XYZ file of C-alpha atoms in Angstrom:
418
model
C 8.880 28.103 -14.433
C 12.148 25.992 -13.983
C 10.027 23.086 -12.625
C 7.377 23.493 -15.440
C 10.200 23.068 -17.850
C 11.705 19.922 -16.044
C 8.451 18.404 -16.037
C 7.934 19.062 -19.840
C 11.854 17.876 -20.357
C 11.372 14.669 -18.680
C 7.977 13.767 -20.355
C 9.357 14.178 -23.605
C 12.593 12.546 -22.816
C 10.710 9.523 -21.464
C 8.279 9.647 -24.730
C 11.199 9.340 -27.082
C 13.264 6.855 -24.814
C 10.279 4.178 -24.996
C 8.915 4.924 -28.670
C 11.434 2.734 -30.344
C 11.313 0.167 -27.671
C 7.592 -0.371 -27.864
C 7.011 0.837 -31.598
C 5.281 -2.340 -32.503
C 3.104 -2.455 -29.454
C 1.151 0.675 -29.447
C -1.303 -0.220 -26.781
C 1.819 -1.036 -24.362
C 3.437 2.266 -25.376
C 0.255 4.518 -24.527
C -0.239 2.595 -21.214
C 3.482 2.764 -20.183
C 3.358 6.729 -21.060
C -0.056 7.038 -19.098
C 1.375 5.177 -16.129
C 4.584 7.456 -16.085
C 2.752 10.563 -16.437
C 0.467 9.503 -13.356
C 3.775 8.843 -11.356
C 5.171 12.254 -12.212
C 1.865 13.666 -11.427
C 2.270 12.363 -7.775
C 5.586 13.900 -7.328
C 4.387 17.647 -7.774
C 4.406 18.199 -4.094
C 8.255 17.775 -4.296
C 11.073 20.663 -4.975
C 12.829 19.428 -8.072
C 16.885 20.072 -7.334
C 20.149 19.121 -8.708
C 22.133 16.106 -6.836
C 25.447 15.715 -8.417
C 25.274 15.499 -12.305
C 21.197 14.636 -12.101
C 18.001 16.433 -11.087
C 16.188 14.632 -8.000
C 12.352 14.215 -8.321
C 12.116 12.216 -5.159
C 14.273 10.378 -2.596
C 13.738 7.273 -3.755
C 13.547 7.771 -7.703
C 17.006 7.831 -9.030
C 18.267 11.012 -10.454
C 17.048 12.011 -13.990
C 18.265 11.392 -16.683
C 20.749 8.773 -15.241
C 20.690 4.755 -16.339
C 19.094 3.991 -13.055
C 16.250 6.744 -13.777
C 15.063 4.739 -16.696
C 15.239 1.319 -14.931
C 12.982 2.796 -12.314
C 10.633 3.595 -15.021
C 10.985 0.126 -16.233
C 8.825 -0.890 -13.400
C 5.601 0.258 -15.191
C 6.463 -2.154 -18.037
C 4.403 -4.869 -16.768
C 1.602 -5.434 -18.839
C 0.070 -8.985 -17.958
C -1.542 -7.855 -14.873
C 1.406 -9.348 -12.822
C 2.739 -7.414 -9.625
C 4.975 -4.530 -10.466
C 9.009 -5.178 -9.486
C 10.393 -3.749 -6.640
C 12.838 -1.010 -7.257
C 14.393 0.012 -3.837
C 16.213 -1.912 -0.881
C 17.320 -0.694 2.470
C 20.378 -2.775 3.557
C 22.123 -2.734 6.752
C 25.575 -4.193 6.617
C 26.170 -4.047 10.590
C 24.595 -3.565 13.941
C 27.771 -1.873 15.106
C 27.236 1.764 16.026
C 29.174 4.079 18.369
C 25.803 6.153 19.234
C 22.745 5.374 21.275
C 19.707 7.399 19.289
C 16.848 7.454 21.439
C 14.441 6.608 18.629
C 16.691 3.501 17.054
C 14.473 1.054 15.110
C 17.585 -1.410 15.557
C 17.933 -1.124 19.186
C 16.727 -4.820 19.668
C 18.113 -6.156 16.581
C 20.993 -8.033 18.500
C 22.855 -10.778 16.824
C 26.063 -11.355 14.841
C 26.404 -9.427 11.411
C 25.448 -12.172 8.383
C 28.195 -13.336 6.027
C 28.596 -10.429 3.570
C 28.647 -12.885 0.813
C 25.294 -13.544 1.193
C 24.345 -9.989 1.077
C 26.433 -9.695 -1.998
C 24.201 -12.370 -3.482
C 20.934 -10.746 -2.328
C 22.146 -7.484 -4.043
C 22.975 -8.961 -7.257
C 19.834 -10.767 -7.380
C 17.839 -7.754 -6.450
C 19.205 -5.790 -9.477
C 18.373 -8.396 -11.972
C 14.744 -8.252 -10.504
C 14.705 -4.263 -10.946
C 15.975 -2.626 -7.924
C 18.053 0.587 -8.862
C 18.059 2.382 -5.634
C 20.285 0.941 -2.520
C 19.986 2.639 0.733
C 23.087 1.166 2.765
C 23.145 1.638 6.599
C 23.954 0.088 9.803
C 24.718 0.899 12.725
C 27.327 2.991 10.916
C 28.407 1.280 7.839
C 31.768 3.064 8.046
C 32.548 1.214 11.199
C 32.538 -2.028 9.113
C 34.297 -0.362 6.154
C 35.371 -3.385 4.407
C 31.982 -4.985 4.341
C 30.632 -1.593 3.013
C 33.134 -1.644 0.487
C 32.372 -5.207 -1.026
C 28.724 -4.561 -1.039
C 28.928 -1.117 -3.076
C 31.596 -2.803 -5.530
C 28.945 -5.444 -5.919
C 26.121 -2.693 -6.616
C 28.318 -0.966 -9.168
C 27.171 1.812 -11.370
C 23.887 0.375 -12.677
C 22.043 1.540 -9.532
C 22.089 4.398 -7.089
C 23.857 3.834 -3.712
C 23.110 6.277 -0.762
C 24.918 5.447 2.388
C 23.355 6.307 5.950
C 26.126 7.702 8.460
C 26.812 9.509 11.435
C 30.244 10.537 9.991
C 32.074 8.102 12.493
C 35.261 6.477 11.067
C 34.698 8.233 7.650
C 37.977 9.571 6.032
C 38.397 10.853 2.459
C 40.096 7.339 1.371
C 37.469 5.419 2.608
C 34.653 7.721 0.950
C 36.576 7.687 -2.497
C 36.807 3.805 -2.027
C 32.981 3.247 -1.870
C 31.856 6.203 -4.341
C 28.406 6.488 -3.099
C 25.979 8.672 -5.046
C 25.402 10.432 -1.907
C 25.806 10.480 2.215
C 22.891 10.625 4.323
C 23.562 12.062 7.592
C 21.171 12.123 10.639
C 20.495 15.625 12.091
C 17.714 15.717 14.616
C 18.309 19.093 16.099
C 20.398 22.320 15.054
C 21.448 22.759 18.519
C 24.730 20.717 19.304
C 23.790 20.051 22.780
C 20.301 18.785 22.004
C 21.837 17.010 19.096
C 24.304 15.069 21.326
C 21.656 14.216 23.787
C 19.334 12.749 21.107
C 22.306 10.767 19.554
C 23.439 9.514 23.246
C 27.103 10.878 22.989
C 29.056 14.127 23.627
C 30.971 13.878 20.433
C 27.975 13.311 18.057
C 27.928 16.959 16.618
C 31.858 17.140 16.069
C 31.672 13.643 14.342
C 28.673 15.092 12.077
C 30.741 18.152 11.129
C 33.859 16.167 10.503
C 31.931 13.679 8.087
C 30.379 16.646 6.014
C 33.681 18.110 5.644
C 34.909 14.846 4.270
C 32.052 14.617 1.893
C 32.934 18.283 0.739
C 36.641 17.569 0.018
C 35.550 14.446 -1.883
C 33.003 16.200 -3.876
C 30.247 13.774 -2.763
C 26.552 15.131 -2.193
C 25.253 14.770 1.284
C 21.717 14.853 2.657
C 20.237 15.026 6.110
C 17.625 12.800 7.581
C 15.625 14.156 10.682
C 13.204 12.408 13.179
C 11.162 14.987 14.636
C 8.336 14.947 17.051
C 5.082 16.952 16.521
C 6.404 19.948 18.710
C 9.244 20.545 16.261
C 6.619 21.844 13.793
C 5.602 24.418 16.025
C 8.335 25.498 18.271
C 10.831 26.593 15.222
C 12.927 23.328 15.503
C 12.123 22.430 11.908
C 12.981 26.007 10.398
C 16.368 25.871 12.209
C 17.357 22.533 10.789
C 16.369 23.904 7.344
C 18.397 26.945 7.849
C 21.442 24.842 8.816
C 20.839 22.497 5.755
C 20.946 25.279 3.624
C 24.030 26.907 5.064
C 26.031 23.698 5.152
C 24.776 22.913 1.552
C 22.858 19.789 2.079
C 21.260 18.598 -1.378
C 18.162 17.294 0.318
C 16.392 16.700 3.615
C 14.284 13.882 4.585
C 11.879 14.174 7.352
C 11.198 10.938 8.900
C 7.805 10.274 10.747
C 8.433 9.060 14.268
C 7.474 5.232 14.268
C 6.537 2.805 16.941
C 9.604 0.490 16.323
C 12.591 -0.776 17.987
C 13.231 1.285 20.928
C 9.751 2.977 20.489
C 7.946 -0.199 19.772
C 5.639 0.225 22.682
C 4.592 3.634 21.429
C 1.762 1.977 19.471
C -0.090 4.012 16.839
C 0.567 7.163 15.205
C 2.774 9.722 17.206
C 1.017 12.689 15.344
C -2.130 14.265 16.041
C -4.165 15.207 13.171
C -3.595 18.795 13.969
C 0.221 17.953 14.090
C 0.199 16.313 10.609
C -1.395 19.207 8.858
C 1.092 21.704 10.728
C 3.854 19.806 9.388
C 2.660 19.100 5.929
C 1.805 22.947 5.549
C 5.274 23.885 6.635
C 7.027 21.289 4.342
C 4.776 22.456 1.503
C 6.030 25.732 2.221
C 9.813 25.018 1.663
C 9.098 23.025 -1.206
C 6.560 24.965 -3.199
C 7.026 28.819 -2.096
C 9.299 30.962 -4.288
C 10.630 32.552 -1.293
C 12.035 29.548 -0.130
C 13.722 28.282 -3.397
C 17.211 28.573 -2.307
C 16.631 25.718 0.521
C 17.107 22.409 -0.299
C 14.078 19.997 -1.076
C 12.400 18.104 1.562
C 11.255 14.612 1.400
C 8.810 13.751 3.840
C 7.336 10.316 4.670
C 4.134 12.244 6.221
C 3.413 13.165 2.466
C 4.646 10.260 0.343
C 2.800 7.726 2.866
C -0.634 9.435 2.155
C -3.283 7.322 0.288
C -3.405 9.613 -2.798
C 0.272 9.620 -3.088
C 2.171 6.270 -2.539
C 0.723 4.813 0.548
C 2.578 2.125 2.226
C 4.819 0.379 -0.176
C 6.709 -1.842 2.030
C 7.278 -5.671 1.416
C 8.863 -5.532 -1.843
C 5.842 -3.427 -3.343
C 8.331 -0.847 -4.003
C 10.985 -1.173 -1.143
C 11.846 -3.432 1.835
C 14.549 -3.818 4.433
C 17.274 -6.621 4.881
C 18.670 -6.335 8.272
C 22.450 -7.108 9.352
C 21.463 -10.399 10.520
C 19.822 -11.384 7.239
C 16.252 -11.073 8.305
C 14.196 -10.174 5.437
C 11.616 -7.462 6.731
C 8.867 -5.635 5.114
C 10.420 -2.242 6.197
C 12.698 -1.116 8.799
C 10.011 0.201 10.823
C 7.900 -3.259 10.752
C 9.684 -5.616 13.240
C 8.617 -8.794 11.686
C 10.572 -11.153 9.469
C 9.627 -13.372 6.708
C 13.117 -15.439 6.832
C 16.497 -15.124 7.376
C 19.020 -15.459 4.320
C 21.605 -17.470 6.344
C 18.852 -20.302 6.743
C 16.763 -19.948 3.374
C 17.394 -19.106 -0.149
C 16.786 -15.116 -0.317
C 14.743 -15.653 -3.493
C 12.212 -17.947 -1.693
C 12.015 -15.382 1.388
C 11.542 -12.485 -1.157
C 8.610 -13.871 -3.010
C 7.104 -15.183 0.096
C 7.137 -11.637 1.481
C 6.125 -10.093 -1.971
C 3.051 -12.666 -2.089
C 1.851 -11.384 1.200
C 2.191 -7.747 0.067
C 0.083 -8.280 -3.090
C -0.704 -4.326 -3.350
C 0.197 -1.119 -1.933
C -2.207 -0.347 0.776
C -3.422 3.038 2.783
C -2.650 1.416 6.130
C 0.538 1.958 7.886
C 1.050 -1.214 9.335
C 3.959 -0.315 11.251
C 1.959 2.013 13.543
C -1.360 -0.550 13.312
C 0.652 -3.480 14.336
C 3.210 -2.180 16.799
C 0.899 -3.334 19.749
C 0.600 -6.971 18.464
C 4.323 -7.176 17.878
C 5.093 -5.775 21.094
C 2.694 -7.959 23.106
C 3.953 -11.167 21.258
C 7.650 -10.134 22.077
C 6.748 -9.693 25.808
C 4.665 -12.670 25.887
C 7.389 -15.123 24.478
C 10.204 -13.164 26.287
C 12.195 -12.115 23.598
C 15.206 -10.031 23.999
C 15.626 -9.263 20.209
C 13.496 -8.168 17.235
C 12.400 -8.702 14.440
C 9.853 -11.397 15.620
C 11.035 -14.866 14.123
C 9.109 -16.021 11.072
C 6.758 -18.324 13.007
C 5.648 -15.403 15.258
C 5.568 -12.792 12.406
C 3.051 -15.248 10.728
C 0.663 -14.471 13.465
C 0.889 -10.944 12.559
C 0.661 -10.886 8.898
C -1.818 -13.678 8.312
C -4.834 -11.604 9.128
C -3.769 -8.268 9.084
C -5.520 -5.331 6.944
C -3.606 -3.388 4.727
C -6.559 -0.888 3.929
C -7.613 0.735 0.633
C -5.393 0.044 -2.233
C -3.242 2.944 -3.333
C -5.014 5.343 -5.829
C -1.841 5.554 -8.091
C -1.566 1.669 -8.947
C -5.456 1.566 -9.171
C -5.487 4.309 -11.959
C -2.311 2.732 -13.601
C -4.751 -0.167 -14.531
C -2.872 -2.888 -12.293
C -5.705 -3.755 -9.712
C -9.221 -2.849 -8.812
C -9.954 -1.078 -5.745
C -11.614 -3.975 -4.091
């Protein structure tokens, strides 16, 4: 019942928010409301939950009814048949990290951290383009606190800022200085010993607990992301993580599907069987939709959101992209190719080059489909680092197949299926 009421409230608020703005353009108004209703319909597999002062409908959509939420809605105010603006960006500010996670997609992202002024310039330009959700990561951002503080200050209050961290080097003072919307901690097991082994350091669990304590002291919401193999949805691992997330007071749990990228690049293709995917989806839906699990935090799962009948792959600036610590503009963190480096070329030029390649969201998970070719090119050219440089990346994206166009954007009237 509560979710039904939130759906009604949001629809009414959106209706009256845009009515005066499009009063003299009735066709545009009707089309916008139709598109936003389609979007809301795609989010019904999620559990709506309070995060701070707002209500969260999805991890990558800013909380309702904040300013950033309506900026995200503005994405659908493109009526000339043009490409929708990007609303989310994942930005790494440093490669520095005290841990050695076995799945790390940055394992081969070697090189010096780019000039922070270049990242600040990119962030400011992205905000004028419509980006309203920034996910800041490393390495661990708190290891380079001054860089983190500078970037967060540049983002300001017009967008949400979530910061990924292990808890390392986080203090109450440093957290208050950056004032993020939320902190996202990695939690890949509820067992301290197993967690330490996965993170590659014996003090990982204690570091996590210390970071959570700092968040609670400062009143900053925190969430968990968890990268789980297929077996975790059969042997109780996922359930134990959810119990711990509930006990600790996490506002959300993100389930990251293991990807063949970085340290796991050679594991080409999907790392889940069809049966494994079905089991994971059933379990996640139980926690999100069953009344008996209403006291647990919501689960945001890539395995659900990447489905062709939800959002598909929205990489490449369709809805999100990745800017790594060296300055490489990548379609996403799991697709180890580069469209250019902001230390060598204007960010806007690189960004539009990438967006032109990703003209529409597709049903194909390119990170899984192209991992083998990316790995082969890396070995063939004797590269000791990723992503592939732009000239080799072009070999990958010039002739790839992004699959069927995503249903949401077709029904919203932006493009035909073919």
